[in-house]
Amino acid sequence: MVIKLSTWSASYSSIPPWDVGHPQQAFVKLVEHGELIPSRVLDIGSGPGENTIFLAEQGFSAVGIDFTPEAVEIARDRAAQHEVDAEFVQGNVLDLERFFEANSFDYVIDSGLFHSIRSEDLDQFVRQVRHVLRPGGVYYMLCFSDKEPPGFGPRRVSKEKIRKTLEPGFRIDYIHDTIFESRIHQGGARAYLTRAKTHQTRE
Ligand code: SAH
């Protein structure tokens, strides 16, 4: 019998391009600059867990969620190696409300997930992220930008697409140029870091 792995599972049978073995610089800088302050954070599409583990080490109450069992296993192993208290849940981010209560998190971080969510799922995705964030909570999203030349890798995302997708559920504070570190893109891929805040009160 041939067991067909999902594409995501298959990508974890070797070291995937996004597994750089350390947290993404864009998130490290947010902590170093005091923009991300220890509190409750959910890392959606947490993959090998480097960003979640880093935040837990910095004193955050950090939870990662990923639907690929191989990724969750890798992340749990790494958290154990780091002897850090980071929790990893196996589940679909399109169904966050199944796993987490409303208003459970101060921050949601997304390192390379948004650019992989199918267009037809984006509205649901945004609703789910908003659901788990408290009013005034912040979503930090790192995705490939349209400044990265076409080619291998995920969808390139324009600022216009980010705005159209996240508003009106969020107020966008900024969309900054940055890089997404990768094992195969020399010097990293051109990326955008978006900071988007939920409204203070629920409509
Ligand atoms: N954030 C990690 C991994 C990025 S790769 C990092 O920066 O290293 C994207 C990850 O999102 C993969 O591990 C994939 O399994 C996961 N993923 C994709 N779609 C998902 C979904 N709908 N629900 C949960 N996880 C998802």
PDB file of C-alpha atoms and ligand atoms in Angstrom:
ATOM      1  CA  MET A   1       0.000   0.000   0.000  1.00  0.00           C
ATOM      2  CA  VAL A   2       1.284   3.428  -0.877  1.00  0.00           C
ATOM      3  CA  ILE A   3       0.635   6.018   1.793  1.00  0.00           C
ATOM      4  CA  LYS A   4       0.482   9.452   0.259  1.00  0.00           C
ATOM      5  CA  LEU A   5       1.780  12.084   2.624  1.00  0.00           C
ATOM      6  CA  SER A   6       0.183  15.494   2.485  1.00  0.00           C
ATOM      7  CA  THR A   7       2.434  18.048   0.834  1.00  0.00           C
ATOM      8  CA  TRP A   8       3.134  19.600   4.214  1.00  0.00           C
ATOM      9  CA  SER A   9       3.968  16.267   5.818  1.00  0.00           C
ATOM     10  CA  ALA A  10       6.242  15.426   2.891  1.00  0.00           C
ATOM     11  CA  SER A  11       8.090  18.702   3.316  1.00  0.00           C
ATOM     12  CA  TYR A  12       9.033  17.635   6.857  1.00  0.00           C
ATOM     13  CA  SER A  13      10.602  14.363   5.673  1.00  0.00           C
ATOM     14  CA  SER A  14      13.729  16.461   5.070  1.00  0.00           C
ATOM     15  CA  ILE A  15      14.599  19.895   6.457  1.00  0.00           C
ATOM     16  CA  PRO A  16      12.149  22.344   4.871  1.00  0.00           C
ATOM     17  CA  PRO A  17      13.366  25.700   3.493  1.00  0.00           C
ATOM     18  CA  TRP A  18      11.778  27.691   6.346  1.00  0.00           C
ATOM     19  CA  ASP A  19      13.467  25.639   9.059  1.00  0.00           C
ATOM     20  CA  VAL A  20      16.498  27.855   9.525  1.00  0.00           C
ATOM     21  CA  GLY A  21      17.182  26.432  12.978  1.00  0.00           C
ATOM     22  CA  HIS A  22      16.595  29.702  14.792  1.00  0.00           C
ATOM     23  CA  PRO A  23      13.776  32.241  15.158  1.00  0.00           C
ATOM     24  CA  GLN A  24      13.112  34.659  12.307  1.00  0.00           C
ATOM     25  CA  GLN A  25      15.099  37.881  12.758  1.00  0.00           C
ATOM     26  CA  ALA A  26      11.961  39.952  12.176  1.00  0.00           C
ATOM     27  CA  PHE A  27      10.439  38.556  15.394  1.00  0.00           C
ATOM     28  CA  VAL A  28      13.688  38.683  17.366  1.00  0.00           C
ATOM     29  CA  LYS A  29      13.931  42.398  16.567  1.00  0.00           C
ATOM     30  CA  LEU A  30      10.358  43.027  17.730  1.00  0.00           C
ATOM     31  CA  VAL A  31      11.304  41.642  21.128  1.00  0.00           C
ATOM     32  CA  GLU A  32      14.685  43.397  21.229  1.00  0.00           C
ATOM     33  CA  HIS A  33      13.020  46.723  20.445  1.00  0.00           C
ATOM     34  CA  GLY A  34      10.434  46.192  23.168  1.00  0.00           C
ATOM     35  CA  GLU A  35       7.545  46.098  20.721  1.00  0.00           C
ATOM     36  CA  LEU A  36       6.513  42.565  21.683  1.00  0.00           C
ATOM     37  CA  ILE A  37       6.226  42.443  25.454  1.00  0.00           C
ATOM     38  CA  PRO A  38       5.920  39.170  27.392  1.00  0.00           C
ATOM     39  CA  SER A  39       2.257  38.171  27.545  1.00  0.00           C
ATOM     40  CA  ARG A  40       0.050  35.492  25.962  1.00  0.00           C
ATOM     41  CA  VAL A  41       1.037  34.677  22.393  1.00  0.00           C
ATOM     42  CA  LEU A  42      -0.257  32.187  19.835  1.00  0.00           C
ATOM     43  CA  ASP A  43       2.048  31.203  16.955  1.00  0.00           C
ATOM     44  CA  ILE A  44      -0.146  30.042  14.075  1.00  0.00           C
ATOM     45  CA  GLY A  45       1.418  27.582  11.622  1.00  0.00           C
ATOM     46  CA  SER A  46       4.225  27.153  14.146  1.00  0.00           C
ATOM     47  CA  GLY A  47       6.100  24.513  12.115  1.00  0.00           C
ATOM     48  CA  PRO A  48       9.362  23.463  13.785  1.00  0.00           C
ATOM     49  CA  GLY A  49       8.510  25.851  16.608  1.00  0.00           C
ATOM     50  CA  GLU A  50      11.596  28.079  16.615  1.00  0.00           C
ATOM     51  CA  ASN A  51       9.591  31.297  16.991  1.00  0.00           C
ATOM     52  CA  THR A  52       7.309  29.868  19.680  1.00  0.00           C
ATOM     53  CA  ILE A  53      10.280  28.516  21.642  1.00  0.00           C
ATOM     54  CA  PHE A  54      12.135  31.819  21.367  1.00  0.00           C
ATOM     55  CA  LEU A  55       9.139  33.709  22.765  1.00  0.00           C
ATOM     56  CA  ALA A  56       8.709  31.201  25.598  1.00  0.00           C
ATOM     57  CA  GLU A  57      12.383  31.719  26.448  1.00  0.00           C
ATOM     58  CA  GLN A  58      11.742  35.449  26.561  1.00  0.00           C
ATOM     59  CA  GLY A  59       9.035  34.952  29.187  1.00  0.00           C
ATOM     60  CA  PHE A  60       5.933  34.809  27.027  1.00  0.00           C
ATOM     61  CA  SER A  61       3.196  32.297  27.653  1.00  0.00           C
ATOM     62  CA  ALA A  62       3.605  30.774  24.196  1.00  0.00           C
ATOM     63  CA  VAL A  63       1.445  28.284  22.321  1.00  0.00           C
ATOM     64  CA  GLY A  64       2.004  27.038  18.780  1.00  0.00           C
ATOM     65  CA  ILE A  65      -0.576  25.419  16.522  1.00  0.00           C
ATOM     66  CA  ASP A  66       0.098  23.506  13.317  1.00  0.00           C
ATOM     67  CA  PHE A  67      -1.956  20.898  11.495  1.00  0.00           C
ATOM     68  CA  THR A  68       1.006  18.811  10.321  1.00  0.00           C
ATOM     69  CA  PRO A  69       1.741  16.076  12.874  1.00  0.00           C
ATOM     70  CA  GLU A  70       5.421  15.872  11.882  1.00  0.00           C
ATOM     71  CA  ALA A  71       5.845  19.598  12.550  1.00  0.00           C
ATOM     72  CA  VAL A  72       4.215  19.346  15.974  1.00  0.00           C
ATOM     73  CA  GLU A  73       6.476  16.444  16.891  1.00  0.00           C
ATOM     74  CA  ILE A  74       9.615  18.332  15.838  1.00  0.00           C
ATOM     75  CA  ALA A  75       8.501  21.428  17.754  1.00  0.00           C
ATOM     76  CA  ARG A  76       7.778  19.456  20.931  1.00  0.00           C
ATOM     77  CA  ASP A  77      11.181  17.754  20.721  1.00  0.00           C
ATOM     78  CA  ARG A  78      12.947  21.088  20.301  1.00  0.00           C
ATOM     79  CA  ALA A  79      11.057  22.650  23.191  1.00  0.00           C
ATOM     80  CA  ALA A  80      12.162  19.715  25.350  1.00  0.00           C
ATOM     81  CA  GLN A  81      15.772  20.180  24.208  1.00  0.00           C
ATOM     82  CA  HIS A  82      15.562  23.863  25.114  1.00  0.00           C
ATOM     83  CA  GLU A  83      13.931  22.870  28.409  1.00  0.00           C
ATOM     84  CA  VAL A  84      11.330  25.525  27.796  1.00  0.00           C
ATOM     85  CA  ASP A  85       7.643  25.531  28.563  1.00  0.00           C
ATOM     86  CA  ALA A  86       6.115  26.052  25.107  1.00  0.00           C
ATOM     87  CA  GLU A  87       2.900  24.220  24.253  1.00  0.00           C
ATOM     88  CA  PHE A  88       2.166  22.794  20.809  1.00  0.00           C
ATOM     89  CA  VAL A  89      -1.297  21.875  19.595  1.00  0.00           C
ATOM     90  CA  GLN A  90      -2.062  19.915  16.447  1.00  0.00           C
ATOM     91  CA  GLY A  91      -4.946  21.587  14.679  1.00  0.00           C
ATOM     92  CA  ASN A  92      -6.201  23.654  11.772  1.00  0.00           C
ATOM     93  CA  VAL A  93      -5.951  27.429  12.081  1.00  0.00           C
ATOM     94  CA  LEU A  94      -9.206  27.719  10.143  1.00  0.00           C
ATOM     95  CA  ASP A  95     -10.809  26.208  13.234  1.00  0.00           C
ATOM     96  CA  LEU A  96      -9.003  28.024  16.052  1.00  0.00           C
ATOM     97  CA  GLU A  97     -12.221  28.411  18.037  1.00  0.00           C
ATOM     98  CA  ARG A  98     -12.255  24.629  18.544  1.00  0.00           C
ATOM     99  CA  PHE A  99      -8.996  24.825  20.443  1.00  0.00           C
ATOM    100  CA  PHE A 100      -8.967  28.223  22.138  1.00  0.00           C
ATOM    101  CA  GLU A 101     -11.450  30.450  23.907  1.00  0.00           C
ATOM    102  CA  ALA A 102     -12.369  33.861  22.536  1.00  0.00           C
ATOM    103  CA  ASN A 103     -10.019  36.667  23.677  1.00  0.00           C
ATOM    104  CA  SER A 104      -7.363  34.165  24.842  1.00  0.00           C
ATOM    105  CA  PHE A 105      -4.311  35.919  23.410  1.00  0.00           C
ATOM    106  CA  ASP A 106      -2.665  39.335  23.446  1.00  0.00           C
ATOM    107  CA  TYR A 107      -0.707  38.543  20.284  1.00  0.00           C
ATOM    108  CA  VAL A 108      -0.986  36.189  17.364  1.00  0.00           C
ATOM    109  CA  ILE A 109       2.200  35.760  15.345  1.00  0.00           C
ATOM    110  CA  ASP A 110       2.346  34.290  11.864  1.00  0.00           C
ATOM    111  CA  SER A 111       5.667  33.423  10.276  1.00  0.00           C
ATOM    112  CA  GLY A 112       5.068  32.172   6.764  1.00  0.00           C
ATOM    113  CA  LEU A 113       1.501  30.938   7.106  1.00  0.00           C
ATOM    114  CA  PHE A 114      -0.676  33.700   5.606  1.00  0.00           C
ATOM    115  CA  HIS A 115       1.066  33.415   2.229  1.00  0.00           C
ATOM    116  CA  SER A 116       0.048  29.730   2.082  1.00  0.00           C
ATOM    117  CA  ILE A 117      -3.623  30.052   3.016  1.00  0.00           C
ATOM    118  CA  ARG A 118      -5.859  29.518  -0.003  1.00  0.00           C
ATOM    119  CA  SER A 119      -7.600  32.676  -1.179  1.00  0.00           C
ATOM    120  CA  GLU A 120     -11.052  31.198  -0.614  1.00  0.00           C
ATOM    121  CA  ASP A 121     -10.141  30.475   3.033  1.00  0.00           C
ATOM    122  CA  LEU A 122      -8.790  33.910   3.907  1.00  0.00           C
ATOM    123  CA  ASP A 123     -12.038  35.390   5.253  1.00  0.00           C
ATOM    124  CA  GLN A 124     -12.487  32.432   7.585  1.00  0.00           C
ATOM    125  CA  PHE A 125      -8.817  32.664   8.540  1.00  0.00           C
ATOM    126  CA  VAL A 126      -9.157  36.330   9.525  1.00  0.00           C
ATOM    127  CA  ARG A 127     -12.321  35.620  11.532  1.00  0.00           C
ATOM    128  CA  GLN A 128     -10.543  32.874  13.462  1.00  0.00           C
ATOM    129  CA  VAL A 129      -7.499  35.011  14.248  1.00  0.00           C
ATOM    130  CA  ARG A 130      -9.758  37.796  15.491  1.00  0.00           C
ATOM    131  CA  HIS A 131     -11.735  35.345  17.606  1.00  0.00           C
ATOM    132  CA  VAL A 132      -8.754  34.257  19.704  1.00  0.00           C
ATOM    133  CA  LEU A 133      -7.285  37.750  20.075  1.00  0.00           C
ATOM    134  CA  ARG A 134      -8.512  39.974  22.865  1.00  0.00           C
ATOM    135  CA  PRO A 135      -9.954  43.364  21.889  1.00  0.00           C
ATOM    136  CA  GLY A 136      -6.947  45.566  21.155  1.00  0.00           C
ATOM    137  CA  GLY A 137      -4.823  42.440  20.586  1.00  0.00           C
ATOM    138  CA  VAL A 138      -2.235  42.483  17.838  1.00  0.00           C
ATOM    139  CA  TYR A 139      -1.565  40.224  14.865  1.00  0.00           C
ATOM    140  CA  TYR A 140       2.012  40.204  13.548  1.00  0.00           C
ATOM    141  CA  MET A 141       2.279  38.622  10.132  1.00  0.00           C
ATOM    142  CA  LEU A 142       5.425  37.861   8.142  1.00  0.00           C
ATOM    143  CA  CYS A 143       4.872  36.829   4.520  1.00  0.00           C
ATOM    144  CA  PHE A 144       6.693  36.782   1.179  1.00  0.00           C
ATOM    145  CA  SER A 145       6.217  40.140  -0.534  1.00  0.00           C
ATOM    146  CA  ASP A 146       5.610  40.977  -4.171  1.00  0.00           C
ATOM    147  CA  LYS A 147       9.152  42.407  -4.218  1.00  0.00           C
ATOM    148  CA  GLU A 148      10.495  38.841  -4.161  1.00  0.00           C
ATOM    149  CA  PRO A 149      10.923  37.739  -7.785  1.00  0.00           C
ATOM    150  CA  PRO A 150       8.509  35.069  -8.983  1.00  0.00           C
ATOM    151  CA  GLY A 151       9.707  31.495  -8.687  1.00  0.00           C
ATOM    152  CA  PHE A 152       9.921  28.688  -6.195  1.00  0.00           C
ATOM    153  CA  GLY A 153       8.142  29.145  -2.888  1.00  0.00           C
ATOM    154  CA  PRO A 154       4.849  30.500  -1.629  1.00  0.00           C
ATOM    155  CA  ARG A 155       2.569  33.128  -3.111  1.00  0.00           C
ATOM    156  CA  ARG A 156       4.003  36.641  -3.194  1.00  0.00           C
ATOM    157  CA  VAL A 157       1.633  39.020  -1.431  1.00  0.00           C
ATOM    158  CA  SER A 158       1.047  42.692  -2.232  1.00  0.00           C
ATOM    159  CA  LYS A 159       0.363  45.378   0.366  1.00  0.00           C
ATOM    160  CA  GLU A 160      -2.991  45.901  -1.298  1.00  0.00           C
ATOM    161  CA  LYS A 161      -3.906  42.229  -0.806  1.00  0.00           C
ATOM    162  CA  ILE A 162      -2.876  42.404   2.866  1.00  0.00           C
ATOM    163  CA  ARG A 163      -5.002  45.523   3.398  1.00  0.00           C
ATOM    164  CA  LYS A 164      -7.979  44.122   1.552  1.00  0.00           C
ATOM    165  CA  THR A 165      -7.849  40.884   3.515  1.00  0.00           C
ATOM    166  CA  LEU A 166      -7.262  42.241   7.009  1.00  0.00           C
ATOM    167  CA  GLU A 167      -9.446  45.347   6.936  1.00  0.00           C
ATOM    168  CA  PRO A 168     -12.064  45.989   8.255  1.00  0.00           C
ATOM    169  CA  GLY A 169     -11.507  43.299  10.943  1.00  0.00           C
ATOM    170  CA  PHE A 170      -8.229  44.908  11.917  1.00  0.00           C
ATOM    171  CA  ARG A 171      -6.654  48.326  11.888  1.00  0.00           C
ATOM    172  CA  ILE A 172      -3.319  48.040  10.092  1.00  0.00           C
ATOM    173  CA  ASP A 173      -0.566  49.932  11.927  1.00  0.00           C
ATOM    174  CA  TYR A 174       2.154  49.246   9.371  1.00  0.00           C
ATOM    175  CA  ILE A 175       3.387  46.997   6.585  1.00  0.00           C
ATOM    176  CA  HIS A 176       7.199  47.095   6.644  1.00  0.00           C
ATOM    177  CA  ASP A 177       9.771  45.708   4.233  1.00  0.00           C
ATOM    178  CA  THR A 178      11.846  42.973   5.790  1.00  0.00           C
ATOM    179  CA  ILE A 179      13.176  39.542   4.926  1.00  0.00           C
ATOM    180  CA  PHE A 180      11.981  36.014   5.537  1.00  0.00           C
ATOM    181  CA  GLU A 181      15.015  33.909   6.362  1.00  0.00           C
ATOM    182  CA  SER A 182      15.191  30.715   4.351  1.00  0.00           C
ATOM    183  CA  ARG A 183      17.611  27.903   3.652  1.00  0.00           C
ATOM    184  CA  ILE A 184      17.299  28.385  -0.093  1.00  0.00           C
ATOM    185  CA  HIS A 185      16.870  32.121  -0.659  1.00  0.00           C
ATOM    186  CA  GLN A 186      20.304  33.729  -0.496  1.00  0.00           C
ATOM    187  CA  GLY A 187      20.121  36.536   2.066  1.00  0.00           C
ATOM    188  CA  GLY A 188      16.472  35.705   2.742  1.00  0.00           C
ATOM    189  CA  ALA A 189      13.332  36.278   0.686  1.00  0.00           C
ATOM    190  CA  ARG A 190      11.827  39.763   0.376  1.00  0.00           C
ATOM    191  CA  ALA A 191       8.981  39.928   2.841  1.00  0.00           C
ATOM    192  CA  TYR A 192       6.486  42.175   4.572  1.00  0.00           C
ATOM    193  CA  LEU A 193       5.968  42.385   8.294  1.00  0.00           C
ATOM    194  CA  THR A 194       2.452  43.577   9.051  1.00  0.00           C
ATOM    195  CA  ARG A 195       1.171  44.780  12.392  1.00  0.00           C
ATOM    196  CA  ALA A 196      -2.606  44.767  12.642  1.00  0.00           C
ATOM    197  CA  LYS A 197      -4.671  45.511  15.706  1.00  0.00           C
ATOM    198  CA  THR A 198      -8.174  44.324  16.520  1.00  0.00           C
ATOM    199  CA  HIS A 199     -10.696  46.963  17.493  1.00  0.00           C
ATOM    200  CA  GLN A 200     -10.815  47.825  21.205  1.00  0.00           C
ATOM    201  CA  THR A 201     -14.391  46.639  21.489  1.00  0.00           C
ATOM    202  CA  ARG A 202     -16.168  43.878  19.645  1.00  0.00           C
ATOM    203  CA  GLU A 203     -18.771  45.110  17.203  1.00  0.00           C
TER     204      GLU A 203
HETATM  205  N1  SAH B   1       6.062  29.336  11.280  1.00  0.00           N
HETATM  206  C1  SAH B   1       7.002  28.301  10.956  1.00  0.00           C
HETATM  207  C2  SAH B   1       6.556  27.399   9.803  1.00  0.00           C
HETATM  208  C3  SAH B   1       6.250  28.078   8.489  1.00  0.00           C
HETATM  209  S1  SAH B   1       5.736  26.940   7.223  1.00  0.00           S
HETATM  210  C4  SAH B   1       8.336  28.907  10.693  1.00  0.00           C
HETATM  211  O1  SAH B   1       8.450  30.121  10.530  1.00  0.00           O
HETATM  212  O2  SAH B   1       9.312  28.140  10.650  1.00  0.00           O
HETATM  213  C5  SAH B   1       3.967  26.988   7.407  1.00  0.00           C
HETATM  214  C6  SAH B   1       3.444  26.009   8.436  1.00  0.00           C
HETATM  215  O3  SAH B   1       2.028  26.198   8.503  1.00  0.00           O
HETATM  216  C7  SAH B   1       3.663  24.530   8.116  1.00  0.00           C
HETATM  217  O4  SAH B   1       4.267  23.896   9.209  1.00  0.00           O
HETATM  218  C8  SAH B   1       2.239  23.966   7.855  1.00  0.00           C
HETATM  219  O5  SAH B   1       2.084  22.653   8.348  1.00  0.00           O
HETATM  220  C9  SAH B   1       1.382  24.951   8.618  1.00  0.00           C
HETATM  221  N2  SAH B   1       0.015  25.130   8.101  1.00  0.00           N
HETATM  222  C10 SAH B   1      -0.373  25.432   6.839  1.00  0.00           C
HETATM  223  N3  SAH B   1      -1.712  25.558   6.760  1.00  0.00           N
HETATM  224  C11 SAH B   1      -2.190  25.341   8.016  1.00  0.00           C
HETATM  225  C12 SAH B   1      -3.501  25.309   8.584  1.00  0.00           C
HETATM  226  N4  SAH B   1      -4.598  25.560   7.841  1.00  0.00           N
HETATM  227  N5  SAH B   1      -3.614  25.034   9.909  1.00  0.00           N
HETATM  228  C13 SAH B   1      -2.525  24.779  10.666  1.00  0.00           C
HETATM  229  N6  SAH B   1      -1.263  24.778  10.196  1.00  0.00           N
HETATM  230  C14 SAH B   1      -1.097  25.061   8.878  1.00  0.00           C
END
